[in-house]
mmCIF file of C-alpha atoms in Angstrom:
data_model
loop_
_atom_site.group_PDB
_atom_site.id
_atom_site.type_symbol
_atom_site.label_atom_id
_atom_site.label_comp_id
_atom_site.label_asym_id
_atom_site.label_seq_id
_atom_site.Cartn_x
_atom_site.Cartn_y
_atom_site.Cartn_z
ATOM 1 C CA MET H 141 1.278 1.362 28.379
ATOM 2 C CA GLN H 142 -0.652 4.305 29.679
ATOM 3 C CA PHE H 143 0.821 6.561 27.015
ATOM 4 C CA PHE H 144 -1.267 4.872 24.356
ATOM 5 C CA GLU H 145 -4.443 4.789 26.398
ATOM 6 C CA LYS H 146 -4.640 8.558 26.809
ATOM 7 C CA LYS H 147 -6.577 10.502 24.232
ATOM 8 C CA SER H 148 -4.666 13.044 22.187
ATOM 9 C CA VAL H 149 -5.952 16.527 22.920
ATOM 10 C CA ILE H 150 -5.310 20.035 21.720
ATOM 11 C CA LEU H 151 -4.442 22.331 24.614
ATOM 12 C CA ASP H 152 -5.806 25.842 24.964
ATOM 13 C CA SER H 153 -2.935 27.350 26.923
ATOM 14 C CA ARG H 154 -1.343 30.795 26.844
ATOM 15 C CA ALA H 155 1.904 29.199 27.980
ATOM 16 C CA ASN H 156 1.897 27.071 24.827
ATOM 17 C CA CYS H 157 1.445 30.255 22.795
ATOM 18 C CA LEU H 158 4.455 31.904 24.428
ATOM 19 C CA PHE H 159 6.751 28.997 23.715
ATOM 20 C CA HIS H 160 5.411 28.156 20.263
ATOM 21 C CA PRO H 161 8.315 28.143 17.743
ATOM 22 C CA LEU H 162 6.409 30.552 15.503
ATOM 23 C CA GLY H 163 5.843 32.923 18.405
ATOM 24 C CA ASN H 164 2.073 32.725 18.170
ATOM 25 C CA CYS H 165 -0.866 30.349 18.561
ATOM 26 C CA ASP H 166 -1.856 28.509 15.395
ATOM 27 C CA LYS H 167 -4.773 26.154 14.828
ATOM 28 C CA ARG H 168 -2.960 23.289 16.559
ATOM 29 C CA LEU H 169 -3.351 24.945 19.959
ATOM 30 C CA HIS H 170 -6.976 26.059 20.097
ATOM 31 C CA HIS H 171 -9.571 24.381 22.319
ATOM 32 C CA ARG H 172 -9.295 21.276 24.405
ATOM 33 C CA HIS H 173 -10.894 18.311 22.666
ATOM 34 C CA PRO H 174 -9.847 15.042 21.010
ATOM 35 C CA VAL H 175 -7.946 15.517 17.758
ATOM 36 C CA ARG H 176 -9.853 14.315 14.715
ATOM 37 C CA VAL H 177 -8.304 12.991 11.509
ATOM 38 C CA ARG H 178 -9.921 13.508 8.110
ATOM 39 C CA LYS H 179 -9.900 10.280 6.100
ATOM 40 C CA ALA H 180 -9.650 10.130 2.303
ATOM 41 C CA THR H 181 -13.431 9.622 2.186
ATOM 42 C CA GLY H 182 -13.948 12.935 3.997
ATOM 43 C CA GLU H 183 -15.072 11.255 7.221
ATOM 44 C CA LEU H 184 -13.606 12.369 10.533
ATOM 45 C CA GLU H 185 -12.338 9.900 13.110
ATOM 46 C CA GLU H 186 -10.571 10.397 16.423
ATOM 47 C CA PHE H 187 -6.792 10.286 16.187
ATOM 48 C CA ASP H 188 -5.519 6.960 17.502
ATOM 49 C CA PRO H 189 -1.740 6.763 18.026
ATOM 50 C CA ARG H 190 -2.002 2.978 18.197
ATOM 51 C CA LYS H 191 -2.672 2.901 14.443
ATOM 52 C CA ILE H 192 0.619 4.669 13.745
ATOM 53 C CA ARG H 193 2.381 2.374 16.180
ATOM 54 C CA ARG H 194 0.997 -0.760 14.513
ATOM 55 C CA SER H 195 2.035 0.503 11.080
ATOM 56 C CA LEU H 196 5.545 1.367 12.282
ATOM 57 C CA ILE H 197 6.004 -1.994 14.016
ATOM 58 C CA ARG H 198 4.691 -3.778 10.926
ATOM 59 C CA ALA H 199 7.217 -1.884 8.811
ATOM 60 C CA GLY H 200 10.044 -3.026 11.081
ATOM 61 C CA ALA H 201 10.440 -0.330 13.750
ATOM 62 C CA ASP H 202 11.158 -1.309 17.340
ATOM 63 C CA ALA H 203 8.958 -0.073 20.189
ATOM 64 C CA SER H 204 11.370 2.697 21.184
ATOM 65 C CA LEU H 205 11.494 4.200 17.695
ATOM 66 C CA ALA H 206 7.712 3.889 17.294
ATOM 67 C CA ASN H 207 7.187 5.763 20.565
ATOM 68 C CA GLU H 208 9.584 8.514 19.490
ATOM 69 C CA ILE H 209 7.811 9.001 16.146
ATOM 70 C CA ILE H 210 4.392 9.096 17.822
ATOM 71 C CA SER H 211 5.620 11.656 20.352
ATOM 72 C CA ARG H 212 6.909 13.891 17.567
ATOM 73 C CA VAL H 213 3.752 13.514 15.486
ATOM 74 C CA GLU H 214 1.483 14.282 18.445
ATOM 75 C CA SER H 215 3.350 17.541 19.038
ATOM 76 C CA GLU H 216 2.466 18.749 15.533
ATOM 77 C CA ILE H 217 -0.995 17.450 14.686
ATOM 78 C CA TYR H 218 -4.105 19.620 14.686
ATOM 79 C CA ASP H 219 -7.827 18.983 14.584
ATOM 80 C CA GLY H 220 -8.909 18.040 11.060
ATOM 81 C CA ILE H 221 -5.484 16.939 9.852
ATOM 82 C CA SER H 222 -5.733 14.646 6.827
ATOM 83 C CA THR H 223 -4.450 11.086 6.808
ATOM 84 C CA ARG H 224 -2.058 12.115 4.019
ATOM 85 C CA GLU H 225 -0.581 14.912 6.174
ATOM 86 C CA LEU H 226 -0.335 12.527 9.115
ATOM 87 C CA LEU H 227 1.593 10.028 7.013
ATOM 88 C CA ASP H 228 3.884 12.751 5.670
ATOM 89 C CA LEU H 229 4.629 13.867 9.241
ATOM 90 C CA ALA H 230 5.666 10.357 10.245
ATOM 91 C CA LEU H 231 7.809 9.976 7.117
ATOM 92 C CA ARG H 232 9.536 13.306 7.732
ATOM 93 C CA HIS H 233 10.454 12.292 11.255
ATOM 94 C CA LEU H 234 11.730 8.927 10.027
ATOM 95 C CA ARG H 235 14.047 10.791 7.647
ATOM 96 C CA GLU H 236 15.150 13.155 10.419
ATOM 97 C CA LEU H 237 15.975 10.132 12.578
ATOM 98 C CA ARG H 238 17.935 8.656 9.659
ATOM 99 C CA ARG H 239 15.546 5.776 9.014
ATOM 100 C CA PRO H 240 14.726 6.307 5.294
ATOM 101 C CA GLY H 241 14.674 2.565 4.651
ATOM 102 C CA LEU H 242 11.942 2.153 7.239
ATOM 103 C CA GLY H 243 10.009 4.996 5.617
ATOM 104 C CA VAL H 244 10.066 3.069 2.339
ATOM 105 C CA ARG H 245 8.245 0.157 4.004
ATOM 106 C CA TYR H 246 5.903 2.387 6.028
ATOM 107 C CA ASP H 247 4.424 4.126 2.961
ATOM 108 C CA LEU H 248 3.204 0.914 1.292
ATOM 109 C CA LYS H 249 -0.344 1.987 0.428
ATOM 110 C CA ARG H 250 0.741 5.082 -1.498
ATOM 111 C CA ALA H 251 3.640 3.187 -3.067
ATOM 112 C CA ILE H 252 1.184 0.733 -4.607
ATOM 113 C CA MET H 253 -1.080 3.575 -5.754
ATOM 114 C CA ARG H 254 1.881 5.125 -7.564
ATOM 115 C CA LEU H 255 1.912 2.041 -9.808
ATOM 116 C CA GLY H 256 -0.909 3.724 -11.778
ATOM 117 C CA PRO H 257 -2.626 5.316 -13.494
ATOM 118 C CA THR H 258 -2.990 2.205 -15.671
ATOM 119 C CA GLY H 259 -3.448 -1.194 -14.073
ATOM 120 C CA TYR H 260 -0.795 -3.214 -15.920
ATOM 121 C CA PRO H 261 2.129 -2.537 -13.524
ATOM 122 C CA PHE H 262 -0.196 -3.476 -10.657
ATOM 123 C CA GLU H 263 -0.994 -6.766 -12.389
ATOM 124 C CA LYS H 264 2.707 -7.589 -12.705
ATOM 125 C CA TYR H 265 3.240 -6.692 -9.075
ATOM 126 C CA VAL H 266 0.315 -8.820 -7.833
ATOM 127 C CA ALA H 267 1.585 -11.748 -9.902
ATOM 128 C CA ARG H 268 4.994 -11.432 -8.254
ATOM 129 C CA VAL H 269 3.475 -11.325 -4.759
ATOM 130 C CA LEU H 270 1.235 -14.336 -5.409
ATOM 131 C CA ALA H 271 4.158 -16.300 -6.844
ATOM 132 C CA ALA H 272 6.008 -15.675 -3.571
ATOM 133 C CA HIS H 273 3.034 -17.244 -1.783
ATOM 134 C CA GLY H 274 3.339 -20.489 -3.720
ATOM 135 C CA TYR H 275 1.150 -19.922 -6.775
ATOM 136 C CA ARG H 276 2.450 -20.779 -10.227
ATOM 137 C CA VAL H 277 1.886 -17.873 -12.600
ATOM 138 C CA LEU H 278 0.758 -19.219 -15.970
ATOM 139 C CA GLY H 279 0.616 -15.840 -17.660
ATOM 140 C CA ILE H 280 -0.221 -12.145 -17.420
ATOM 141 C CA GLY H 281 -2.641 -10.610 -19.908
ATOM 142 C CA VAL H 282 -3.379 -13.972 -21.534
ATOM 143 C CA VAL H 283 -6.252 -14.299 -24.032
ATOM 144 C CA TYR H 284 -8.544 -17.334 -23.744
ATOM 145 C CA GLN H 285 -11.398 -18.426 -25.959
ATOM 146 C CA GLY H 286 -14.516 -18.593 -23.818
ATOM 147 C CA ARG H 287 -17.763 -20.362 -24.621
ATOM 148 C CA CYS H 288 -19.080 -17.137 -26.118
ATOM 149 C CA VAL H 289 -16.200 -14.704 -26.746
ATOM 150 C CA GLU H 290 -12.453 -14.289 -26.389
ATOM 151 C CA GLN H 291 -11.410 -12.832 -23.031
ATOM 152 C CA GLU H 292 -8.146 -11.412 -21.737
ATOM 153 C CA VAL H 293 -7.296 -12.554 -18.224
ATOM 154 C CA ASP H 294 -5.167 -10.266 -16.066
ATOM 155 C CA ILE H 295 -3.353 -13.117 -14.308
ATOM 156 C CA ALA H 296 -3.710 -16.870 -14.797
ATOM 157 C CA LEU H 297 -2.589 -18.940 -11.792
ATOM 158 C CA GLU H 298 -2.326 -22.519 -10.693
ATOM 159 C CA GLY H 299 -2.499 -23.471 -7.021
ATOM 160 C CA GLU H 300 -3.978 -25.979 -4.608
ATOM 161 C CA ARG H 301 -7.500 -25.115 -5.794
ATOM 162 C CA GLY H 302 -6.603 -25.689 -9.420
ATOM 163 C CA ARG H 303 -6.449 -23.007 -12.094
ATOM 164 C CA ILE H 304 -7.594 -19.543 -11.091
ATOM 165 C CA MET H 305 -8.293 -16.440 -13.154
ATOM 166 C CA VAL H 306 -7.364 -13.216 -11.368
ATOM 167 C CA GLU H 307 -8.992 -9.895 -12.209
ATOM 168 C CA CYS H 308 -7.088 -6.852 -10.894
ATOM 169 C CA LYS H 309 -9.029 -3.679 -10.104
ATOM 170 C CA PHE H 310 -6.542 -0.871 -9.543
ATOM 171 C CA HIS H 311 -7.333 2.518 -7.987
ATOM 172 C CA HIS H 312 -4.788 5.346 -7.940
ATOM 173 C CA GLU H 313 -6.668 7.419 -5.338
ATOM 174 C CA GLN H 314 -7.420 6.699 -1.699
ATOM 175 C CA GLY H 315 -11.009 6.538 -0.513
ATOM 176 C CA VAL H 316 -12.254 4.814 -3.687
ATOM 177 C CA TYR H 317 -13.993 1.497 -3.059
ATOM 178 C CA THR H 318 -14.342 -1.436 -5.444
ATOM 179 C CA ASP H 319 -18.087 -1.893 -5.715
ATOM 180 C CA LEU H 320 -20.550 -4.532 -6.876
ATOM 181 C CA LYS H 321 -20.051 -4.040 -10.626
ATOM 182 C CA PRO H 322 -16.453 -5.387 -10.875
ATOM 183 C CA ALA H 323 -17.423 -8.355 -8.701
ATOM 184 C CA MET H 324 -20.354 -9.172 -10.993
ATOM 185 C CA TYR H 325 -18.442 -8.857 -14.245
ATOM 186 C CA THR H 326 -15.511 -10.867 -12.880
ATOM 187 C CA TYR H 327 -17.846 -13.722 -12.045
ATOM 188 C CA ALA H 328 -19.653 -13.399 -15.385
ATOM 189 C CA ARG H 329 -16.310 -13.644 -17.199
ATOM 190 C CA PHE H 330 -15.447 -16.711 -15.149
ATOM 191 C CA LEU H 331 -18.684 -18.409 -16.214
ATOM 192 C CA ASP H 332 -17.652 -17.880 -19.838
ATOM 193 C CA LEU H 333 -14.175 -19.293 -19.114
ATOM 194 C CA GLU H 334 -15.127 -22.258 -16.913
ATOM 195 C CA ASP H 335 -13.559 -24.656 -19.405
ATOM 196 C CA HIS H 336 -10.178 -23.104 -18.562
ATOM 197 C CA PHE H 337 -10.443 -22.228 -14.862
ATOM 198 C CA ASP H 338 -11.649 -23.715 -11.594
ATOM 199 C CA GLY H 339 -12.204 -20.434 -9.794
ATOM 200 C CA ALA H 340 -12.063 -16.644 -9.987
ATOM 201 C CA TRP H 341 -10.302 -14.098 -7.795
ATOM 202 C CA LEU H 342 -10.832 -10.324 -7.691
ATOM 203 C CA PHE H 343 -7.879 -8.284 -6.418
ATOM 204 C CA THR H 344 -7.882 -4.590 -5.521
ATOM 205 C CA ASN H 345 -5.480 -2.230 -3.774
ATOM 206 C CA THR H 346 -8.255 -0.467 -1.830
ATOM 207 C CA ARG H 347 -11.377 -1.853 -0.163
ATOM 208 C CA PHE H 348 -14.626 -3.501 -1.259
ATOM 209 C CA THR H 349 -18.130 -2.260 -0.632
ATOM 210 C CA THR H 350 -20.403 -4.370 1.548
ATOM 211 C CA ALA H 351 -22.511 -5.294 -1.496
ATOM 212 C CA ALA H 352 -19.455 -6.525 -3.404
ATOM 213 C CA ALA H 353 -18.339 -8.660 -0.464
ATOM 214 C CA ARG H 354 -21.837 -10.088 0.017
ATOM 215 C CA TYR H 355 -22.168 -10.966 -3.678
ATOM 216 C CA ALA H 356 -18.728 -12.587 -3.775
ATOM 217 C CA SER H 357 -19.564 -14.708 -0.749
ATOM 218 C CA CYS H 358 -22.813 -15.813 -2.386
ATOM 219 C CA VAL H 359 -21.288 -16.941 -5.704
ATOM 220 C CA GLY H 360 -17.931 -18.203 -4.395
ATOM 221 C CA LEU H 361 -15.762 -15.430 -5.842
ATOM 222 C CA MET H 362 -12.491 -14.934 -3.948
ATOM 223 C CA LEU H 363 -11.736 -11.359 -2.894
ATOM 224 C CA THR H 364 -8.512 -9.732 -1.764
ATOM 225 C CA GLY H 365 -8.369 -6.050 -0.870
ATOM 226 C CA TRP H 366 -6.111 -3.825 1.182
ATOM 227 C CA ASP H 367 -7.239 -5.450 4.446
ATOM 228 C CA LEU H 368 -9.522 -8.255 3.231
ATOM 229 C CA PRO H 369 -9.552 -11.126 4.129
ATOM 230 C CA ARG H 370 -8.821 -10.071 7.683
ATOM 231 C CA GLY H 371 -5.185 -10.822 8.438
ATOM 232 C CA ALA H 372 -4.520 -11.929 4.859
ATOM 233 C CA GLY H 373 -5.194 -8.816 2.776
ATOM 234 C CA LEU H 374 -2.834 -7.224 0.276
ATOM 235 C CA ARG H 375 -0.967 -5.387 3.036
ATOM 236 C CA GLU H 376 -0.241 -8.650 4.882
ATOM 237 C CA LEU H 377 0.638 -10.511 1.666
ATOM 238 C CA VAL H 378 3.301 -7.891 0.945
ATOM 239 C CA ASP H 379 4.591 -7.518 4.508
ATOM 240 C CA SER H 380 4.986 -11.272 4.935
ATOM 241 C CA THR H 381 7.144 -11.563 1.805
ATOM 242 C CA GLY H 382 8.961 -8.223 1.919
ATOM 243 C CA LEU H 383 8.128 -7.654 -1.750
ATOM 244 C CA TYR H 384 7.740 -3.874 -1.683
ATOM 245 C CA PRO H 385 7.187 -2.241 -5.090
ATOM 246 C CA VAL H 386 9.852 -0.121 -6.808
ATOM 247 C CA THR H 387 7.491 2.845 -6.427
ATOM 248 C CA ALA H 388 8.196 2.780 -2.678
ATOM 249 C CA ILE H 389 11.297 4.794 -3.609
ATOM 250 C CA ASP H 390 10.884 8.339 -4.883
ATOM 251 C CA ILE H 391 12.029 8.213 -8.514
ATOM 252 C CA PRO H 392 10.463 9.811 -11.617
ATOM 253 C CA GLU H 393 7.585 7.889 -13.201
ATOM 254 C CA GLU H 394 9.509 7.227 -16.402
ATOM 255 C CA GLY H 395 12.259 5.699 -14.256
ATOM 256 C CA TRP H 396 10.172 3.124 -12.437
ATOM 257 C CA ARG H 397 8.169 2.339 -15.587
ATOM 258 C CA ALA H 398 11.429 1.533 -17.358
ATOM 259 C CA LEU H 399 12.379 -0.762 -14.482
ATOM 260 C CA VAL H 400 9.010 -2.554 -14.452
ATOM 261 C CA SER H 401 9.185 -3.089 -18.228
ATOM 262 C CA ARG H 402 12.473 -4.936 -17.625
ATOM 263 C CA GLY H 403 11.030 -7.129 -14.893
ATOM 264 C CA ILE H 404 12.402 -5.044 -12.005
ATOM 265 C CA VAL H 405 9.139 -4.800 -10.080
ATOM 266 C CA THR H 406 10.113 -5.023 -6.407
ATOM 267 C CA LEU H 407 12.865 -3.639 -4.189
ATOM 268 C CA ARG H 408 14.268 -7.148 -4.000
ATOM 269 C CA ASP H 409 14.601 -7.056 -7.788
ATOM 270 C CA VAL H 410 16.419 -3.716 -7.449
ATOM 271 C CA ILE H 411 18.996 -5.249 -5.100
ATOM 272 C CA SER H 412 19.518 -8.236 -7.403
ATOM 273 C CA ALA H 413 19.833 -5.997 -10.460
ATOM 274 C CA GLY H 414 22.430 -3.658 -8.985
ATOM 275 C CA VAL H 415 23.481 -0.239 -10.209
ATOM 276 C CA LYS H 416 24.594 -1.398 -13.669
ATOM 277 C CA ARG H 417 21.254 -2.914 -14.695
ATOM 278 C CA LEU H 418 19.407 0.109 -13.345
ATOM 279 C CA LYS H 419 21.648 2.314 -15.477
ATOM 280 C CA ASP H 420 20.946 0.074 -18.484
ATOM 281 C CA ALA H 421 17.229 0.669 -17.812
ATOM 282 C CA GLY H 422 17.740 4.421 -18.170
ATOM 283 C CA LEU H 423 18.499 5.702 -14.665
ATOM 284 C CA ASP H 424 21.532 7.938 -14.266
ATOM 285 C CA ARG H 425 24.341 6.643 -12.046
ATOM 286 C CA SER H 426 23.540 8.780 -8.984
ATOM 287 C CA THR H 427 19.829 7.883 -9.076
ATOM 288 C CA ALA H 428 20.609 4.198 -9.608
ATOM 289 C CA ALA H 429 23.034 4.192 -6.670
ATOM 290 C CA ARG H 430 20.516 5.986 -4.431
ATOM 291 C CA VAL H 431 17.733 3.560 -5.355
ATOM 292 C CA VAL H 432 19.896 0.506 -4.639
ATOM 293 C CA LYS H 433 21.046 1.968 -1.309
ATOM 294 C CA LEU H 434 17.469 2.687 -0.186
ATOM 295 C CA ALA H 435 16.323 -0.783 -1.267
ATOM 296 C CA GLU H 436 19.131 -2.349 0.766
ATOM 297 C CA GLU H 437 18.271 -0.213 3.801
ATOM 298 C CA ALA H 438 14.602 -1.228 3.534
ATOM 299 C CA ALA H 439 15.608 -4.898 3.326
ATOM 300 C CA ARG H 440 17.381 -4.669 6.697
ATOM 301 C CA TYR H 441 14.015 -4.224 8.405
ATOM 302 C CA GLY H 442 12.583 -7.383 6.855
#
């Protein structure tokens, strides 16, 4: 469609000033040039509405709704807008269009980051996702005696390749890459635990540096990041199973931590648990009912 081939521009027009809802010209209306988006790393890239469209379609929106959201977002963006602000704009319009369940699925990256600041909830979540993909989870946080020292393994799995030790590297901020060091120590730990495992796997919720990826390829260490391997990264693993974390719903930290401690890790768990079990976990009735309703709405887009 031609709509998506055109570049988004900011118009320098006195007519736009006259009809601006604030009655003046703000920074969104100055100069005619492509709109740039500031990434979490600080880099600027040209705004591409196709990225929003892909994310919306992936979350379950139809083409008509995706086009409507993009149209609304494009009317409000300005040069230098951050990716966080861009996401918040899309989420606000989803709420205004009464699609809160879709918003829950659309905000996956930040939902996973809210599993922090410690990595343990992320480990439980990754284990649940991998189990849905056919792996047998042998344990989480299991201690093994290596050739040299005792080592705690984040997740122990069994699959077609035999037994695999999984190291989870969690980041609670965007723009932070998993570099060479975690890849090297994960492989070093595997060498000490070779009597127990047939392979090692490093998981992160962000991205890997080029050096980390090159090292992993050299030594045979499996890597999974937000979008690595291509088409089979963490985002795709979650989308293909519909196992969105409980943090996809806006509830206080103590609330979702209480749920995770009771094995309620995903929105699917929330639906199975129902209001009563959520109340037993410490949520008040109104919050529990709201959480279950949102989880059910999100499930309709699966």
